[in-house]
């Protein structure tokens, strides 16, 4: 049997914390001397104490720990906690990316290029996205649906596809989005897949490297460039995702081309 001080030293949990755990019914002494008030623990309780300490380090509440210890099943709780931590890490990494961008100041430059996009046929699907994270689903699902309807249709080479946001304002949810992919010919349509012929158009093109959260600066630059150089916008801005979360772990390495149709 170990006195509370000895148990505290071996478990690396303070006496104050051990008394708190006892009060909460989480880790009870194996024996308590009613006359002296001394508390005693067994060496077998060190394993339980170690688990409690680790769970507290993971920010589990006392009630949560009691629940999981009683059920003897931590796997679901740990998976949820892991996902939560990964989401917080991603959020912090995004914030760090913004900080680095702001610290860079004038070192962050865009280079505008005038391009001429030829006439082309595209299939398109329009959908209201709950959040921007659903865009990848739209891209994949529209491609699968178009191929189901038209198994012989091929994408043009070099590849050309883009997204347009059709709302008249920035929205963080319920975003009306149209995804388009250039193909070699028109085909069968349904309620989702539509074919369009796009007329040739002149565009201002810039490349944005970094988090999507910083795209606002890219838009500010391209609109200022158009205004200062006598161009007039004549269509929806097109976003093309060259590198993103599907092949890059760091948001700083994302690469997006923005095209603004002008005349």
Coordinates of C-alpha atoms in Angstrom, one line a residue:
X1 CA 0.0 0.0 0.0
X2 CA 1.2 3.5 -0.8
X3 CA 0.5 6.6 1.2
X4 CA -0.9 9.5 -0.8
X5 CA 2.5 11.3 -0.9
X6 CA 4.2 8.2 -2.2
X7 CA 1.5 7.6 -4.8
X8 CA 1.7 11.2 -5.8
X9 CA 5.4 10.9 -6.5
X10 CA 5.1 7.7 -8.5
X11 CA 2.1 8.8 -10.5
X12 CA 3.5 12.3 -11.0
X13 CA 0.1 13.7 -9.9
X14 CA -0.1 16.4 -7.2
X15 CA -1.7 15.5 -3.9
X16 CA -4.1 18.4 -4.5
X17 CA -5.2 16.8 -7.8
X18 CA -5.5 13.3 -6.1
X19 CA -7.8 14.8 -3.5
X20 CA -9.8 16.5 -6.2
X21 CA -10.2 13.2 -8.1
X22 CA -11.3 11.5 -4.9
X23 CA -13.9 14.2 -4.3
X24 CA -15.2 13.8 -7.9
X25 CA -15.4 10.0 -7.5
X26 CA -12.8 9.5 -10.3
X27 CA -9.8 7.9 -8.5
X28 CA -10.7 6.7 -5.0
X29 CA -8.1 5.6 -2.4
X30 CA -8.0 1.8 -2.0
X31 CA -8.1 2.3 1.8
X32 CA -8.8 5.3 4.1
X33 CA -7.9 5.2 7.8
X34 CA -10.9 6.6 9.6
X35 CA -8.9 7.6 12.6
X36 CA -5.9 9.3 11.0
X37 CA -7.6 10.2 7.7
X38 CA -4.6 8.8 5.9
X39 CA -5.3 7.6 2.4
X40 CA -3.6 4.6 0.8
X41 CA -3.4 3.5 -2.8
X42 CA -2.3 0.3 -4.4
X43 CA 0.5 0.0 -7.1
X44 CA -2.2 -1.4 -9.5
X45 CA -3.9 2.1 -9.4
X46 CA -0.9 3.7 -11.0
X47 CA -2.0 2.5 -14.4
X48 CA -5.5 4.1 -13.9
X49 CA -3.8 7.3 -12.6
X50 CA -1.6 7.4 -15.7
X51 CA -4.6 7.1 -18.0
X52 CA -6.5 9.8 -16.2
X53 CA -3.5 12.1 -16.4
X54 CA -3.1 11.5 -20.2
X55 CA -6.8 12.1 -20.8
X56 CA -6.7 15.3 -18.8
X57 CA -3.8 16.4 -21.0
X58 CA -6.0 15.8 -24.0
X59 CA -8.6 18.2 -22.4
X60 CA -11.2 15.6 -21.5
X61 CA -13.5 16.8 -18.7
X62 CA -13.8 14.9 -15.4
X63 CA -17.3 13.7 -16.4
X64 CA -16.1 12.5 -19.8
X65 CA -13.3 10.5 -18.2
X66 CA -15.6 8.9 -15.7
X67 CA -18.0 8.0 -18.5
X68 CA -15.2 6.4 -20.6
X69 CA -13.5 4.6 -17.8
X70 CA -16.8 3.1 -16.8
X71 CA -17.6 2.0 -20.3
X72 CA -14.0 0.7 -20.9
X73 CA -14.2 1.9 -24.5
X74 CA -12.1 4.9 -25.4
X75 CA -11.6 4.3 -29.2
X76 CA -14.6 6.5 -30.4
X77 CA -13.8 9.3 -28.0
X78 CA -10.1 9.3 -29.0
X79 CA -11.1 9.4 -32.7
X80 CA -13.3 12.4 -32.1
X81 CA -10.6 14.1 -30.1
X82 CA -8.1 13.4 -32.8
X83 CA -10.3 14.9 -35.5
X84 CA -10.9 17.9 -33.3
X85 CA -7.2 18.4 -32.7
X86 CA -6.4 18.1 -36.4
X87 CA -9.0 20.6 -37.3
X88 CA -7.6 23.1 -34.7
X89 CA -4.1 22.4 -36.1
X90 CA -5.3 23.2 -39.6
X91 CA -7.0 26.4 -38.4
X92 CA -3.8 27.5 -36.6
X93 CA -1.7 26.7 -39.6
X94 CA -4.0 28.8 -41.7
X95 CA -3.7 31.7 -39.2
X96 CA 0.1 31.3 -39.3
X97 CA 0.0 31.5 -43.1
X98 CA -1.9 34.8 -42.9
X99 CA 0.6 36.1 -40.4
X100 CA 3.6 35.2 -42.7
X101 CA 1.8 36.8 -45.6
X102 CA 1.2 40.0 -43.7
X103 CA 4.8 40.0 -42.4
X104 CA 6.0 39.6 -46.0
X105 CA 4.3 42.9 -46.9
X106 CA 5.4 44.2 -50.3
X107 CA 7.3 41.0 -51.0
X108 CA 4.0 39.4 -52.0
X109 CA 3.5 40.4 -55.7
X110 CA 1.2 39.4 -58.5
X111 CA 2.1 39.4 -62.1
X112 CA -0.8 40.2 -64.5
X113 CA -0.8 38.6 -67.9
X114 CA -3.2 39.1 -70.8
X115 CA -4.5 35.9 -72.4
X116 CA -6.8 35.1 -75.2
X117 CA -9.0 32.1 -74.4
X118 CA -10.3 30.4 -77.6
X119 CA -13.9 29.3 -78.3
X120 CA -14.7 26.1 -76.6
X121 CA -17.4 23.7 -75.6
X122 CA -17.8 23.0 -71.9
X123 CA -20.1 20.9 -69.8
X124 CA -21.3 22.6 -66.7
X125 CA -23.1 21.8 -63.5
X126 CA -24.6 24.4 -61.2
X127 CA -25.1 23.7 -57.5
X128 CA -25.6 25.5 -54.2
X129 CA -22.7 24.6 -51.9
X130 CA -23.2 24.6 -48.2
X131 CA -19.5 25.7 -47.8
X132 CA -16.5 26.0 -50.2
X133 CA -15.3 22.7 -48.9
X134 CA -17.9 21.0 -51.0
X135 CA -16.4 22.2 -54.3
X136 CA -14.3 19.1 -54.7
X137 CA -17.5 17.0 -54.5
X138 CA -19.0 19.1 -57.3
X139 CA -16.0 18.6 -59.5
X140 CA -15.8 14.9 -59.1
X141 CA -19.6 14.2 -59.2
X142 CA -20.2 16.3 -62.3
X143 CA -17.4 14.5 -64.1
X144 CA -18.8 11.1 -63.2
X145 CA -22.3 12.2 -64.3
X146 CA -21.1 13.6 -67.6
X147 CA -19.1 10.4 -68.3
X148 CA -22.2 8.3 -67.4
X149 CA -24.3 10.2 -70.0
X150 CA -21.5 10.5 -72.6
X151 CA -18.8 7.8 -72.2
X152 CA -17.1 8.8 -75.4
X153 CA -16.6 12.5 -74.6
X154 CA -13.0 13.5 -73.8
X155 CA -11.6 16.6 -72.1
X156 CA -9.6 19.0 -74.3
X157 CA -5.8 19.0 -74.2
X158 CA -4.4 21.0 -72.5
X159 CA -7.0 20.7 -69.8
X160 CA -9.2 23.7 -69.1
X161 CA -11.7 23.8 -66.3
X162 CA -12.9 26.4 -63.9
X163 CA -15.3 27.4 -61.2
X164 CA -17.5 30.5 -61.1
X165 CA -19.4 31.9 -58.1
X166 CA -22.7 33.3 -59.3
X167 CA -23.8 35.2 -56.2
X168 CA -23.6 39.0 -56.4
X169 CA -21.8 39.1 -53.0
X170 CA -19.3 37.1 -51.0
X171 CA -21.0 34.3 -49.0
X172 CA -19.6 31.8 -46.5
X173 CA -22.4 29.3 -47.0
X174 CA -25.1 28.5 -49.6
X175 CA -22.8 29.6 -52.4
X176 CA -24.2 29.3 -55.9
X177 CA -21.4 27.7 -57.9
X178 CA -21.0 26.6 -61.5
X179 CA -18.2 24.2 -62.4
X180 CA -17.2 23.9 -66.1
X181 CA -14.9 21.5 -68.0
X182 CA -13.8 22.0 -71.6
X183 CA -14.5 19.0 -73.8
X184 CA -14.1 18.0 -77.4
X185 CA -17.8 18.0 -78.3
X186 CA -21.3 18.5 -76.9
X187 CA -23.3 15.5 -75.7
X188 CA -26.4 14.4 -73.9
X189 CA -27.7 16.6 -71.1
X190 CA -30.0 16.1 -68.1
X191 CA -31.2 18.2 -65.2
X192 CA -27.6 18.4 -63.9
X193 CA -25.2 18.4 -66.8
X194 CA -25.5 21.2 -69.4
X195 CA -23.4 21.9 -72.4
X196 CA -22.4 25.5 -73.4
X197 CA -20.4 27.1 -76.2
X198 CA -18.1 29.8 -74.8
X199 CA -17.1 32.5 -77.2
X200 CA -13.4 33.5 -77.4
X201 CA -12.5 36.0 -74.7
X202 CA -9.6 38.1 -73.5
X203 CA -8.8 37.6 -69.8
X204 CA -6.4 39.1 -67.3
X205 CA -4.7 36.2 -65.6
X206 CA -2.8 36.1 -62.3
X207 CA -1.5 33.3 -60.1
X208 CA -2.1 33.2 -56.4
X209 CA 0.1 31.1 -54.2
X210 CA -1.1 30.5 -50.7
X211 CA -4.2 30.0 -48.7
X212 CA -7.7 30.4 -50.2
X213 CA -8.4 32.7 -47.3
X214 CA -6.0 35.2 -49.0
X215 CA -7.7 35.2 -52.4
X216 CA -9.4 38.5 -51.5
X217 CA -6.1 40.2 -52.1
X218 CA -5.7 38.6 -55.5
X219 CA -9.1 39.8 -56.5
X220 CA -8.3 43.3 -55.3
X221 CA -5.2 43.3 -57.4
X222 CA -6.8 42.0 -60.6
X223 CA -9.7 44.4 -60.4
X224 CA -7.3 47.4 -59.7
X225 CA -5.1 46.2 -62.6
X226 CA -8.2 46.2 -64.9
X227 CA -9.3 49.6 -63.8
X228 CA -5.9 51.2 -64.0
X229 CA -5.2 49.8 -67.5
X230 CA -8.6 50.7 -69.1
X231 CA -10.1 47.2 -69.1
X232 CA -13.8 46.6 -68.5
X233 CA -14.9 43.3 -66.9
X234 CA -17.3 41.3 -69.1
X235 CA -18.0 38.1 -67.3
X236 CA -17.7 36.0 -64.2
X237 CA -14.3 35.6 -62.7
X238 CA -12.9 32.1 -63.3
X239 CA -10.9 30.2 -60.6
X240 CA -8.7 27.3 -61.6
X241 CA -7.1 25.2 -58.9
X242 CA -3.7 23.9 -59.9
X243 CA -2.4 22.8 -56.5
X244 CA -4.6 22.4 -53.5
X245 CA -5.5 20.2 -50.5
X246 CA -5.6 17.1 -52.8
X247 CA -1.9 17.2 -53.4
X248 CA -0.4 19.7 -50.9
X249 CA -0.2 19.4 -47.2
X250 CA 0.7 23.1 -46.6
X251 CA -1.7 25.9 -47.5
X252 CA 1.3 28.1 -48.4
X253 CA 1.8 25.7 -51.4
X254 CA -1.7 26.0 -52.9
X255 CA -1.6 27.5 -56.4
X256 CA -4.7 29.1 -58.0
X257 CA -5.1 30.9 -61.3
X258 CA -7.7 33.6 -61.5
X259 CA -9.0 34.8 -64.9
X260 CA -11.0 38.0 -65.3
X261 CA -12.8 38.2 -68.7
X262 CA -12.4 41.8 -70.0
X263 CA -12.9 43.9 -73.1

